[in-house]
Amino acid sequence: MYDMKTKTRILKTSRALFNEAGEAEQTAVDIANELEISPGNLYYHFKGKDAIIEALFDEFEEEMRLILTGSQGNIASLEDVWVYIYILLEEIYDFRFFYYNLGALLDRYPGLARRFRAIIEDKKAAITGLIDTLETGGALDIPENLKEALILQIVSTATFWLSLYQIEDRPLEPASLIHRTVYHILTLLVPYTDEAGFANFEKFTDYYHEALAETGARAHPS
Amino acid sequence: MYDMKTKTRILKTSRALFNEAGEAEQTAVDIANELEISPGNLYYHFKGKDAIIEALFDEFEEEMRLILTGSQGNIASLEDVWVYIYILLEEIYDFRFFYYNLGALLDRYPGLARRFRAIIEDKKAAITGLIDTLETGGALDIPENLKEALILQIVSTATFWLSLYQIEDRPLEPASLIHRTVYHILTLLVPYTDEAGFANFEKFTDYYHEALAETGARAHPS
DNA sequence: GTCTATAAATGGATAGAC
DNA sequence: GTCTATCCATTTATAGAC
């Protein structure tokens, strides 16, 4: 931390602060205090909180693009889907403050709205590609008139899962949270798998419950 | 409008303002201006914006409870489900500003968070009851190990649908928006219906496309 | 109940010394 | 690059007259 450039430290600390305590709650001065630098110094590096958020979005956008436009050609089974979705959700978790405040944020920074929309489109394309691959490989068979809605459903879940857990307010470890959501998404595909795929899914169910148990959470509220 | 008590007018106008331009953007003075009363007068009736929001939530909570805990015993077909979900989403639409800013809002008013969570629980119970009724009637058959996830999926969609369309940013008439979402939710049930149910669903598909056409929107982006 | 006027508080932003 | 000091703008909130 000590050898980082101030500009880098500002981004790192801001992100942590936003994720933990909410973006809307943090002022420029708060960030400066957390870093133990003066507000003046902060403003020397970034023209206010807006500029910091834009820079953070740059980072987020780049990493999302890497995941979403990377080759999904080698995904052949539900196991592979599991891993892929896990990685996607993990990345979202690292920038979760964007998702907590989405509405307010896109209102305040219209430039971001356009770019965020583009990420959603990439997500849609990635999921579509993934499903097509699975269908070609014979692991899945989805009626044509349901496919579009199913894809939208998956994209939607992969976008708003954090909001749902935020409301539920049962604090879960990040890993459980993500496991649970991946499980949830795979659930959507199960009706369209063959017998083998269904058997596989049962395995995932076990894995999911184990993962929850490991981190001290429970699959079902008491 | 002229014969309404000022207190009522404040609530009515605030809600409209919040829904149209975002809650975070409106100050107490903005609301007073819109009503053409003085800020002092506004503060006489409500101890600031917080008090207004709480009063609006009171209204929302009551109407949601009426819908969610009302008798769903007479729901026997997918058609009935369609109507029921439509009414639910319509109510949410009337208080949509709560949903745009959900994260920030629940952070700012922790008291609201508890109550909002209770509404989600009611939603979950209502959907569960509805599905049980359909299963008893023979219209649906859902594998036991998928049921919980399916219910959560429906609740989640019925909560975050507006956020999704907000991002998509294709301004739709409220009616199309709601139609589309109901269609979307029913899609989740289709894999578990019998042949008759599936045929019925095709009819809904047509209805859905007609509804979109009527309001000048398109089912698919060009 | 409603107004005008004004105080108090907060957060955003910059100038100038080091 | 970094600090201190300060200013400006916005929003909240209240006092006191009508």
XYZ file of C-alpha atoms (C1' of nucleotides) in Angstrom:
480
model
C 0.000 0.000 0.000
C 2.764 2.443 0.869
C 4.497 2.260 -2.470
C 1.349 2.820 -4.489
C 0.886 6.053 -6.273
C -1.678 8.300 -4.636
C -3.946 8.101 -7.654
C -4.053 4.312 -7.386
C -4.610 4.433 -3.652
C -7.537 6.793 -4.120
C -9.221 4.381 -6.501
C -8.560 1.362 -4.309
C -9.777 3.007 -1.130
C -12.802 4.613 -2.764
C -13.949 1.310 -4.130
C -13.638 -0.388 -0.747
C -15.453 2.465 0.931
C -18.248 2.528 -1.645
C -18.709 -1.239 -1.487
C -18.850 -1.348 2.275
C -20.753 1.778 3.158
C -22.574 2.812 -0.004
C -21.495 5.279 -2.650
C -24.133 7.884 -1.880
C -23.023 8.139 1.755
C -19.384 8.954 1.017
C -18.283 12.514 0.331
C -15.011 13.570 -1.241
C -13.805 14.596 2.196
C -14.660 11.192 3.645
C -12.472 9.534 1.065
C -9.629 11.944 1.798
C -9.932 11.262 5.525
C -9.871 7.508 5.017
C -6.672 7.895 3.009
C -5.257 10.413 5.481
C -4.614 12.968 2.796
C -6.080 16.446 2.488
C -9.177 17.218 0.416
C -7.020 19.547 -1.638
C -4.742 16.694 -2.512
C -7.662 14.523 -3.537
C -8.929 17.231 -5.826
C -5.486 17.519 -7.359
C -5.743 13.927 -8.592
C -9.450 13.713 -9.353
C -11.844 16.512 -10.115
C -14.203 15.295 -7.381
C -16.150 12.143 -6.641
C -17.643 12.014 -10.119
C -14.224 11.583 -11.694
C -13.374 8.813 -9.247
C -16.543 6.946 -10.085
C -15.877 7.265 -13.773
C -12.376 5.889 -13.339
C -13.734 2.985 -11.310
C -16.250 2.299 -14.025
C -13.419 2.202 -16.555
C -11.825 -0.588 -14.533
C -15.084 -2.454 -14.155
C -15.952 -2.152 -17.809
C -12.612 -3.501 -18.927
C -12.715 -6.543 -16.682
C -16.302 -7.311 -17.592
C -15.450 -7.152 -21.245
C -12.624 -9.609 -20.735
C -15.015 -12.092 -19.173
C -17.967 -11.528 -21.474
C -16.210 -11.455 -24.813
C -13.659 -14.129 -23.913
C -14.021 -17.485 -25.627
C -16.989 -19.427 -24.343
C -16.473 -21.974 -27.084
C -15.039 -24.523 -24.711
C -18.134 -24.644 -22.537
C -19.704 -28.039 -23.078
C -21.410 -29.091 -19.870
C -23.436 -27.660 -17.015
C -20.255 -27.873 -14.924
C -18.543 -25.464 -17.277
C -21.528 -23.158 -17.101
C -21.282 -23.244 -13.319
C -17.677 -22.080 -13.390
C -18.293 -19.416 -16.006
C -21.240 -17.860 -14.179
C -19.270 -17.993 -10.947
C -16.482 -15.926 -12.419
C -18.956 -13.439 -13.843
C -20.723 -12.943 -10.519
C -17.433 -12.651 -8.673
C -16.448 -9.730 -10.865
C -19.771 -8.021 -10.237
C -19.299 -8.536 -6.519
C -15.996 -6.676 -6.612
C -17.800 -3.604 -7.917
C -21.067 -4.176 -6.144
C -21.588 -0.532 -5.182
C -22.562 0.148 -8.793
C -25.415 -2.315 -8.419
C -26.730 -1.208 -5.065
C -27.479 2.283 -6.289
C -28.019 1.557 -9.922
C -31.048 3.741 -10.483
C -29.661 6.812 -8.767
C -26.251 6.295 -10.323
C -27.443 6.066 -13.907
C -29.560 9.159 -13.326
C -26.621 11.136 -12.027
C -24.172 10.034 -14.705
C -25.986 9.624 -18.008
C -22.705 8.783 -19.718
C -22.406 5.725 -17.530
C -25.934 4.627 -18.382
C -25.020 4.110 -22.015
C -21.954 2.092 -21.135
C -23.770 0.037 -18.547
C -26.401 -0.793 -21.102
C -23.672 -1.985 -23.436
C -22.415 -4.344 -20.734
C -25.912 -5.753 -20.331
C -26.012 -6.356 -24.080
C -22.671 -8.151 -23.883
C -24.033 -10.226 -21.045
C -27.031 -11.139 -23.149
C -24.800 -12.101 -26.061
C -22.544 -14.201 -23.832
C -25.457 -16.114 -22.326
C -26.992 -16.616 -25.753
C -23.724 -17.977 -27.088
C -23.371 -20.254 -24.127
C -26.859 -21.677 -24.517
C -26.395 -22.170 -28.248
C -23.211 -24.107 -27.605
C -24.934 -26.334 -25.083
C -27.805 -26.961 -27.477
C -25.487 -27.821 -30.310
C -23.684 -30.229 -28.007
C -27.006 -31.846 -27.131
C -26.950 -30.985 -23.433
C -29.919 -28.660 -23.718
C -33.087 -28.334 -25.741
C -35.119 -25.172 -25.361
C -38.372 -24.465 -27.258
C -37.818 -21.580 -29.640
C -40.655 -19.423 -28.282
C -39.271 -19.557 -24.747
C -35.624 -18.951 -25.487
C -35.611 -15.174 -25.558
C -37.464 -14.884 -22.265
C -35.181 -17.430 -20.643
C -32.073 -15.543 -21.676
C -33.490 -12.289 -20.382
C -34.351 -14.043 -17.155
C -30.794 -15.238 -16.689
C -29.321 -11.847 -17.501
C -31.742 -10.221 -15.122
C -30.861 -12.585 -12.294
C -27.147 -12.129 -12.977
C -27.662 -8.394 -12.648
C -29.993 -7.970 -9.687
C -29.024 -10.904 -7.450
C -27.161 -8.620 -5.058
C -30.171 -6.374 -4.587
C -32.240 -9.378 -3.651
C -29.819 -10.534 -0.983
C -29.434 -6.990 0.259
C -33.143 -6.911 0.997
C -33.184 -10.390 2.512
C -30.566 -9.123 4.919
C -29.187 -12.451 5.980
C -25.510 -11.579 5.798
C -23.825 -14.354 3.842
C -20.187 -14.843 2.996
C -19.494 -13.700 -0.555
C -18.713 -17.270 -1.617
C -22.077 -18.590 -0.355
C -23.859 -15.693 -1.926
C -22.321 -16.417 -5.295
C -22.767 -20.180 -5.020
C -26.391 -19.723 -4.217
C -26.950 -17.445 -7.151
C -25.190 -19.748 -9.609
C -27.349 -22.592 -8.332
C -30.340 -20.399 -8.811
C -29.459 -19.599 -12.390
C -28.777 -23.210 -13.265
C -32.183 -24.031 -11.888
C -33.610 -22.098 -14.805
C -31.957 -24.453 -17.273
C -32.860 -27.737 -15.599
C -36.297 -28.139 -17.216
C -34.584 -28.194 -20.601
C -31.845 -30.713 -19.877
C -32.038 -34.408 -20.632
C -32.072 -37.121 -17.960
C -28.288 -37.058 -17.595
C -28.306 -33.319 -17.142
C -30.922 -33.626 -14.460
C -28.866 -36.206 -12.601
C -25.938 -33.841 -12.818
C -28.021 -31.108 -11.351
C -28.757 -33.184 -8.273
C -25.005 -33.312 -7.761
C -24.889 -29.529 -7.879
C -27.626 -29.330 -5.316
C -25.437 -31.307 -2.920
C -22.437 -29.171 -3.738
C -24.486 -26.087 -3.090
C -25.659 -27.252 0.307
C -22.136 -28.222 1.275
C -20.848 -24.827 0.221
C -23.439 -23.133 2.384
C -22.641 -25.370 5.338
C -18.918 -24.649 5.020
C -19.359 -20.940 5.382
C -21.679 -21.318 8.318
C -24.828 -20.270 6.482
C -28.011 -22.262 6.151
C -29.799 -23.131 2.968
C -33.173 -22.545 4.536
C -34.110 -19.897 7.086
C -35.465 -21.449 10.252
C -57.342 18.980 -6.504
C -58.451 22.301 -5.084
C -60.620 20.864 -2.358
C -57.940 18.482 -1.093
C -56.335 19.134 2.201
C -52.797 20.413 1.898
C -51.411 17.344 3.604
C -53.046 15.105 1.007
C -51.863 17.306 -1.829
C -48.298 17.149 -0.574
C -48.364 13.361 -0.622
C -49.969 13.188 -4.047
C -47.596 15.663 -5.639
C -44.496 14.248 -3.967
C -45.281 10.805 -5.249
C -45.760 12.050 -8.799
C -42.561 14.057 -8.606
C -40.552 11.176 -7.167
C -41.878 8.733 -9.738
C -41.164 10.983 -12.673
C -37.893 12.604 -11.741
C -36.373 10.414 -9.051
C -36.637 10.765 -5.300
C -32.995 11.648 -4.731
C -33.217 14.631 -7.078
C -36.123 16.340 -5.340
C -35.558 18.636 -2.380
C -38.177 19.790 0.073
C -38.197 23.161 -1.657
C -38.776 21.552 -5.064
C -41.873 19.885 -3.723
C -43.112 23.138 -2.223
C -42.557 24.949 -5.532
C -44.426 22.320 -7.483
C -47.355 22.737 -5.112
C -47.008 26.516 -5.136
C -46.840 26.688 -1.391
C -43.999 28.002 0.748
C -41.288 25.749 2.198
C -42.400 26.887 5.627
C -45.861 25.593 4.949
C -44.492 22.266 3.801
C -42.509 21.946 7.008
C -45.621 22.734 8.975
C -47.267 19.588 7.617
C -44.282 17.262 7.353
C -41.041 17.429 9.248
C -39.069 17.316 5.978
C -38.732 14.928 3.058
C -38.107 11.944 5.308
C -41.526 12.262 6.878
C -43.143 12.481 3.451
C -41.411 9.327 2.303
C -42.465 7.482 5.393
C -46.078 8.527 4.882
C -45.903 7.391 1.257
C -44.533 4.071 2.367
C -47.455 3.717 4.750
C -49.799 4.020 1.790
C -47.795 1.599 -0.316
C -47.553 -0.953 2.458
C -51.264 -0.937 3.074
C -52.222 -1.403 -0.556
C -49.647 -4.136 -1.062
C -50.964 -5.966 1.945
C -54.483 -5.822 0.536
C -53.305 -7.464 -2.666
C -50.894 -9.966 -1.162
C -52.971 -11.230 1.708
C -56.295 -11.099 -0.144
C -57.883 -14.398 -1.089
C -56.015 -16.150 -3.883
C -58.131 -19.216 -3.360
C -60.156 -18.595 -6.492
C -57.143 -18.714 -8.788
C -57.480 -21.857 -10.849
C -55.928 -21.231 -14.234
C -52.992 -19.476 -15.854
C -55.453 -16.788 -16.934
C -56.232 -16.044 -13.305
C -52.530 -15.915 -12.548
C -52.077 -13.437 -15.357
C -54.650 -11.090 -13.882
C -53.349 -11.430 -10.358
C -49.743 -10.686 -11.294
C -50.926 -7.788 -13.433
C -52.630 -6.164 -10.455
C -49.568 -6.705 -8.290
C -47.209 -5.109 -10.798
C -49.577 -2.211 -11.360
C -49.446 -1.376 -7.675
C -45.657 -1.481 -7.690
C -45.653 0.785 -10.711
C -47.655 3.400 -8.827
C -44.880 3.613 -6.250
C -42.000 2.883 -8.554
C -39.682 5.487 -7.065
C -39.167 3.165 -4.114
C -37.780 0.555 -6.486
C -35.508 2.766 -8.543
C -33.457 3.792 -5.545
C -33.982 0.783 -3.395
C -30.433 0.359 -2.153
C -29.890 3.980 -1.237
C -33.364 4.256 0.257
C -33.076 1.265 2.556
C -29.685 2.552 3.674
C -31.090 5.944 4.532
C -34.186 4.693 6.315
C -33.388 1.479 8.171
C -36.923 1.397 9.542
C -38.228 1.060 5.998
C -35.861 -1.801 5.270
C -37.546 -4.023 7.837
C -40.969 -3.258 6.480
C -39.922 -3.711 2.891
C -38.496 -7.087 3.781
C -41.842 -8.035 5.283
C -43.545 -7.157 2.009
C -41.133 -9.409 0.138
C -42.005 -12.218 2.533
C -45.691 -11.636 1.882
C -44.980 -11.729 -1.817
C -43.220 -15.023 -1.395
C -46.132 -16.432 0.586
C -48.650 -15.227 -1.984
C -46.763 -16.799 -4.891
C -46.315 -20.010 -2.946
C -50.022 -20.179 -2.201
C -50.854 -19.492 -5.788
C -48.600 -22.245 -7.076
C -49.909 -24.707 -4.511
C -53.450 -23.989 -5.621
C -52.548 -24.546 -9.259
C -50.811 -27.800 -8.423
C -53.750 -29.035 -6.403
C -56.013 -28.193 -9.329
C -53.729 -30.162 -11.631
C -52.720 -27.259 -13.849
C -49.108 -27.404 -12.702
C -46.604 -30.005 -11.590
C -43.276 -28.782 -10.246
C -40.522 -31.095 -8.987
C -40.070 -30.601 -5.263
C -36.358 -29.761 -5.435
C -36.953 -26.929 -7.898
C -39.950 -25.316 -6.284
C -38.189 -23.064 -3.795
C -35.838 -21.644 -6.416
C -38.704 -21.095 -8.836
C -40.686 -19.147 -6.275
C -37.706 -16.998 -5.421
C -37.183 -16.413 -9.118
C -40.723 -15.167 -9.556
C -40.546 -12.928 -6.505
C -37.244 -11.535 -7.698
C -38.615 -10.763 -11.152
C -41.732 -9.194 -9.659
C -39.464 -6.934 -7.619
C -36.707 -5.865 -10.002
C -38.514 -5.781 -13.349
C -38.601 -2.000 -13.347
C -34.852 -1.736 -12.830
C -34.310 -3.959 -15.820
C -36.439 -1.826 -18.117
C -34.874 1.309 -16.718
C -31.494 0.087 -17.914
C -32.814 -1.072 -21.256
C -34.031 2.452 -21.764
C -36.618 1.774 -24.389
C -39.405 3.916 -23.023
C -42.544 1.772 -23.002
C -46.064 2.627 -22.003
C -46.799 1.378 -18.488
C -49.333 -1.107 -19.830
C -46.822 -2.685 -22.251
C -44.205 -2.762 -19.546
C -46.492 -4.625 -17.216
C -47.840 -6.949 -19.906
C -44.345 -7.855 -20.898
C -43.333 -8.620 -17.366
C -46.371 -10.753 -16.663
C -45.620 -12.692 -19.838
C -42.083 -13.056 -18.653
C -43.131 -14.436 -15.295
C -45.595 -16.882 -16.829
C -42.788 -18.099 -19.030
C -41.185 -19.449 -15.882
C -44.175 -21.681 -15.227
C -44.634 -23.029 -18.745
C -42.167 -25.938 -18.447
C -44.292 -27.312 -15.631
C -47.712 -27.080 -17.264
C -49.469 -29.901 -19.089
C -50.250 -29.824 -22.792
C -53.412 -27.807 -22.274
C -51.533 -25.250 -20.223
C -48.929 -24.949 -22.943
C -51.576 -24.361 -25.585
C -53.037 -21.696 -23.361
C -49.669 -20.073 -23.111
C -49.459 -19.727 -26.859
C -52.636 -17.710 -26.647
C -50.991 -15.435 -24.110
C -48.066 -14.974 -26.417
C -50.431 -13.618 -29.048
C -52.164 -11.420 -26.533
C -48.833 -10.099 -25.414
C -47.727 -9.181 -28.907
C -51.039 -7.508 -29.582
C -50.761 -5.507 -26.404
C -47.325 -4.305 -27.419
C -48.509 -3.394 -30.894
C -51.423 -1.421 -29.512
C -49.222 0.885 -27.492
C -46.840 1.427 -30.364
C -43.980 -0.594 -28.897
C -42.264 -3.523 -30.526
C -41.724 -6.907 -28.978
C -38.247 -7.141 -30.431
C -35.689 -4.364 -30.892
C -34.764 -3.943 -34.520
C -52.583 27.323 7.979
C -49.701 29.973 5.422
C -46.256 33.302 4.439
C -41.373 35.715 4.415
C -36.951 35.840 5.963
C -33.085 33.926 7.646
C -30.153 30.818 10.187
C -27.560 26.449 10.304
C -25.382 22.576 8.144
C -23.322 20.207 4.574
C -20.634 19.147 0.649
C -18.126 20.729 -3.506
C -14.355 23.318 -5.122
C -10.212 26.414 -5.492
C -6.136 29.612 -4.309
C -1.810 30.017 -2.752
C 2.036 28.555 0.411
C 5.396 24.909 0.971
C 2.455 16.534 -4.831
C 0.601 17.958 -0.767
C -1.194 21.053 2.698
C -4.138 24.849 4.959
C -7.511 28.000 4.586
C -11.426 29.618 2.659
C -15.291 30.337 -0.376
C -19.431 29.119 -2.718
C -23.712 26.597 -3.568
C -27.256 23.830 -2.101
C -30.463 22.088 1.137
C -32.502 21.717 5.596
C -34.903 23.764 9.192
C -36.940 27.382 12.188
C -38.767 31.975 13.934
C -42.113 35.185 13.855
C -45.646 38.032 11.278
C -50.253 37.621 9.119
